[in-house]
PDB file of C-alpha atoms in Angstrom:
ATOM      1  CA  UNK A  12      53.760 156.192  34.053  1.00  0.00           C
ATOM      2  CA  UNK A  13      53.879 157.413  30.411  1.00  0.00           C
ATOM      3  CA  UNK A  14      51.097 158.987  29.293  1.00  0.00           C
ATOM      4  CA  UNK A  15      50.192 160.171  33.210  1.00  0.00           C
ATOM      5  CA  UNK A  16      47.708 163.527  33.622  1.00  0.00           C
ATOM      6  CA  UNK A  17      49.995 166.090  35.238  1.00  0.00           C
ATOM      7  CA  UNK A  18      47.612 167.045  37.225  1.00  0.00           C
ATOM      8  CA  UNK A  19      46.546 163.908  38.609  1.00  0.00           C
ATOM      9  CA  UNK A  20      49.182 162.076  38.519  1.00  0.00           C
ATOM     10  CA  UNK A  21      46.785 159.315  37.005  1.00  0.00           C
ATOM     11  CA  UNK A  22      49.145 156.282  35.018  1.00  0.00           C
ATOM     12  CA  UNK A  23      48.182 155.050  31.611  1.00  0.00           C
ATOM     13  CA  UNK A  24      48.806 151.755  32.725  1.00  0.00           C
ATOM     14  CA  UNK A  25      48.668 150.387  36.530  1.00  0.00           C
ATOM     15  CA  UNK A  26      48.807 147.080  38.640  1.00  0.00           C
ATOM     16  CA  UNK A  27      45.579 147.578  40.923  1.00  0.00           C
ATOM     17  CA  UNK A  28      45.406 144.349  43.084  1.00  0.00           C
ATOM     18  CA  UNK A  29      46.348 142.800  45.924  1.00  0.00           C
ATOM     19  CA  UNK A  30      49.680 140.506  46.334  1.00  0.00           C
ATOM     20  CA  UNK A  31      49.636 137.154  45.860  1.00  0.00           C
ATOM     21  CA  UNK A  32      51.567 134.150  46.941  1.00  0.00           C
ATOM     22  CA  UNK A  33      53.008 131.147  45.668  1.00  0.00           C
ATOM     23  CA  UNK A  34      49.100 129.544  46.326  1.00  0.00           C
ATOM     24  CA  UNK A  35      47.017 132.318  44.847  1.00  0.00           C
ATOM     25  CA  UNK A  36      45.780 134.018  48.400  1.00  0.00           C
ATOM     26  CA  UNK A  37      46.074 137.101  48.716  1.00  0.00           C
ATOM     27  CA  UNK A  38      48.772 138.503  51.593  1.00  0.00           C
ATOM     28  CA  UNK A  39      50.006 141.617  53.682  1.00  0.00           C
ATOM     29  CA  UNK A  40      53.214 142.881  53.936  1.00  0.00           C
ATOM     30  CA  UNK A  41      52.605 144.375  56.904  1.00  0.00           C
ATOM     31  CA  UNK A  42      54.236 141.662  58.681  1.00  0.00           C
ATOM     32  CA  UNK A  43      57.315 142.741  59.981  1.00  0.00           C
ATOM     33  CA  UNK A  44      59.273 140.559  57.822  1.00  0.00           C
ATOM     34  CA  UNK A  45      61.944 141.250  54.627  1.00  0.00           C
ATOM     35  CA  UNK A  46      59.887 141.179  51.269  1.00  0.00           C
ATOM     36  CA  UNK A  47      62.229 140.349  48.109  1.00  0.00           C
ATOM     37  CA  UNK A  48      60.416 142.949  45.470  1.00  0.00           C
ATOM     38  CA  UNK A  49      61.902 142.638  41.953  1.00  0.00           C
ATOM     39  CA  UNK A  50      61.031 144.496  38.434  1.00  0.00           C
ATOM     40  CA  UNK A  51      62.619 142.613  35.244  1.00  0.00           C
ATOM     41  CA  UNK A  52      62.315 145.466  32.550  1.00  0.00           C
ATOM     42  CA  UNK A  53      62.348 144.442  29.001  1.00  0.00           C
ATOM     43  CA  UNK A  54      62.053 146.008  25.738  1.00  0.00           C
ATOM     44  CA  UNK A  55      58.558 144.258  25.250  1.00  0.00           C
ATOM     45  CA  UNK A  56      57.291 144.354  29.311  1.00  0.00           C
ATOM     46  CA  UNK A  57      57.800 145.110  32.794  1.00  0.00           C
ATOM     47  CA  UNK A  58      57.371 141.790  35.086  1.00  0.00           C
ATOM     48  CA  UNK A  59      56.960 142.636  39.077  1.00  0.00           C
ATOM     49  CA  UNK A  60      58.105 139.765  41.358  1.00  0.00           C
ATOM     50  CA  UNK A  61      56.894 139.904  45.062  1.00  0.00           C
ATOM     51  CA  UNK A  62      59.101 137.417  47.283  1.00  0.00           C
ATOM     52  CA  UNK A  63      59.960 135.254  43.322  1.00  0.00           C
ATOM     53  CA  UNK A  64      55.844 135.446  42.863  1.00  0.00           C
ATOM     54  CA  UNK A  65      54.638 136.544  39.401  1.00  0.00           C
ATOM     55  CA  UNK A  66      52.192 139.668  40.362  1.00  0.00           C
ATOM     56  CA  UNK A  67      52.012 140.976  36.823  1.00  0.00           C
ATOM     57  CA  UNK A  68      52.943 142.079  33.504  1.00  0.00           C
ATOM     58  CA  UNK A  69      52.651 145.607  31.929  1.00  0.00           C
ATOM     59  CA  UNK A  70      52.733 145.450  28.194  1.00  0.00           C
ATOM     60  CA  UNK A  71      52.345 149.308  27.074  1.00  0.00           C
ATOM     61  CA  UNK A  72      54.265 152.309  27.649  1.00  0.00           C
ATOM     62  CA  UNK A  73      57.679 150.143  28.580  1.00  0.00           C
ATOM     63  CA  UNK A  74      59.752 152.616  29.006  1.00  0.00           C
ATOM     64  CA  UNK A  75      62.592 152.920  26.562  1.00  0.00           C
ATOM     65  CA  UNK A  76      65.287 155.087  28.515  1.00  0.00           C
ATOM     66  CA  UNK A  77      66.786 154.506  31.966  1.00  0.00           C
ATOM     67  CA  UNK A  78      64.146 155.144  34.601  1.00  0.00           C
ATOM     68  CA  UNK A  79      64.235 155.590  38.675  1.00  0.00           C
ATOM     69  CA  UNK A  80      63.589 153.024  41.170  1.00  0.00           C
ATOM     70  CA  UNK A  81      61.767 155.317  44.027  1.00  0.00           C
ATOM     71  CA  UNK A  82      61.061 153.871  47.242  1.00  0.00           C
ATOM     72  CA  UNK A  83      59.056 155.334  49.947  1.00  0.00           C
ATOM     73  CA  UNK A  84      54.959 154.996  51.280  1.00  0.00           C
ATOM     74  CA  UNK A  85      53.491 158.009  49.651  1.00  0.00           C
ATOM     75  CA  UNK A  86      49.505 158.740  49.096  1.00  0.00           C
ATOM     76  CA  UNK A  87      49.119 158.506  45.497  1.00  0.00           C
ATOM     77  CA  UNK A  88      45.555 159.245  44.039  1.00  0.00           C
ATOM     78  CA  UNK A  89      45.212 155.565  42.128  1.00  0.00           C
ATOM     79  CA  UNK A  90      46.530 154.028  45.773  1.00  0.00           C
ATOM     80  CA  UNK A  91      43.243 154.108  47.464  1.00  0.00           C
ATOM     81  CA  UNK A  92      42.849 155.816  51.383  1.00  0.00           C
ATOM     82  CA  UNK A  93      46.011 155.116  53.542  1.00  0.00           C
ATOM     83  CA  UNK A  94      45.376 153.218  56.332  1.00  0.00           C
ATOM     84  CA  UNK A  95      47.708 154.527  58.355  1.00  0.00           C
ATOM     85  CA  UNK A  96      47.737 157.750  60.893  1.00  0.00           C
ATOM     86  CA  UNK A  97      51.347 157.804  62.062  1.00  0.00           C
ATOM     87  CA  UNK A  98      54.338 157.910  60.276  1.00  0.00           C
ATOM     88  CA  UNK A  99      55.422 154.912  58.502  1.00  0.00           C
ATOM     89  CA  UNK A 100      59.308 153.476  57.738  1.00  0.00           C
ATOM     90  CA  UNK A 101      60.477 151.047  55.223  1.00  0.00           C
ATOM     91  CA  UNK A 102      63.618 149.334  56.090  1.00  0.00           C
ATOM     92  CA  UNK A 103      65.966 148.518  52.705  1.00  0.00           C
ATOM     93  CA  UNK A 104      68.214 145.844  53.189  1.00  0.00           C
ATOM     94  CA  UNK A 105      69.655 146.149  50.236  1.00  0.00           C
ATOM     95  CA  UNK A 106      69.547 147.131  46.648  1.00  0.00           C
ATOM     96  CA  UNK A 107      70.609 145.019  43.415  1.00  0.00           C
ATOM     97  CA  UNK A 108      70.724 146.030  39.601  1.00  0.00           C
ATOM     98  CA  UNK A 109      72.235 143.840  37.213  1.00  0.00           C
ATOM     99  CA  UNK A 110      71.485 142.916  33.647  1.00  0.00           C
ATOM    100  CA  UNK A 111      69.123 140.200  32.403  1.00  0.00           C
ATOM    101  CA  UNK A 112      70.732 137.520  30.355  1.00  0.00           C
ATOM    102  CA  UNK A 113      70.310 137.714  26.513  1.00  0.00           C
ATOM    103  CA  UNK A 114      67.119 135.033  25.864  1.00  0.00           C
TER     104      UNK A 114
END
């Protein structure tokens, strides 16, 4: 989120849609299965997989340091309204970081 307001916590740049599969439609996660989520982070862009799906690019503000991989269901202010009145969990099965190959 480079270039985020500190006090709203607003990004420069943000994915605002929903996800997509393999056809186009759009689909909930909120189906009690595994999701496969994965973030290739280049020099030149970010590229966010959802289950090997293409969801999108981000272009600007690539981040040019090691960053943090949070994980969690917060209410963020560019999020919309949760749906949700009880708690919530998210299950990790597991975690993998490993280098891209050279192009």
């Amino acid at each position: 989120w480079a270039g985020a307001d500190p006090a709203t916590l607003l990004p420069s740049q943000s994915i605002k849609g929903p996800i997509r599969d393999r056809e186009g439609n759009r689909v909930s996660h909120r189906d009690g299965n595994f999701h496969i989520y994965t973030i290739e982070w280049k020099p030149e862009e970010l590229r966010f997989y959802i289950d090997n799906v293409l969801q999108d690019v981000i272009t600007e503000a690539i981040p040019s340091e090691p960053s943090q991989v949070l994980f969690g269901l917060r209410q963020m202010p560019w999020a919309g309204t949760a749906d949700w009145e009880d708690s919530q969990t998210v299950l990790v099965d597991w975690v993998d970081i490993e280098p891209l190959p050279d192009p």
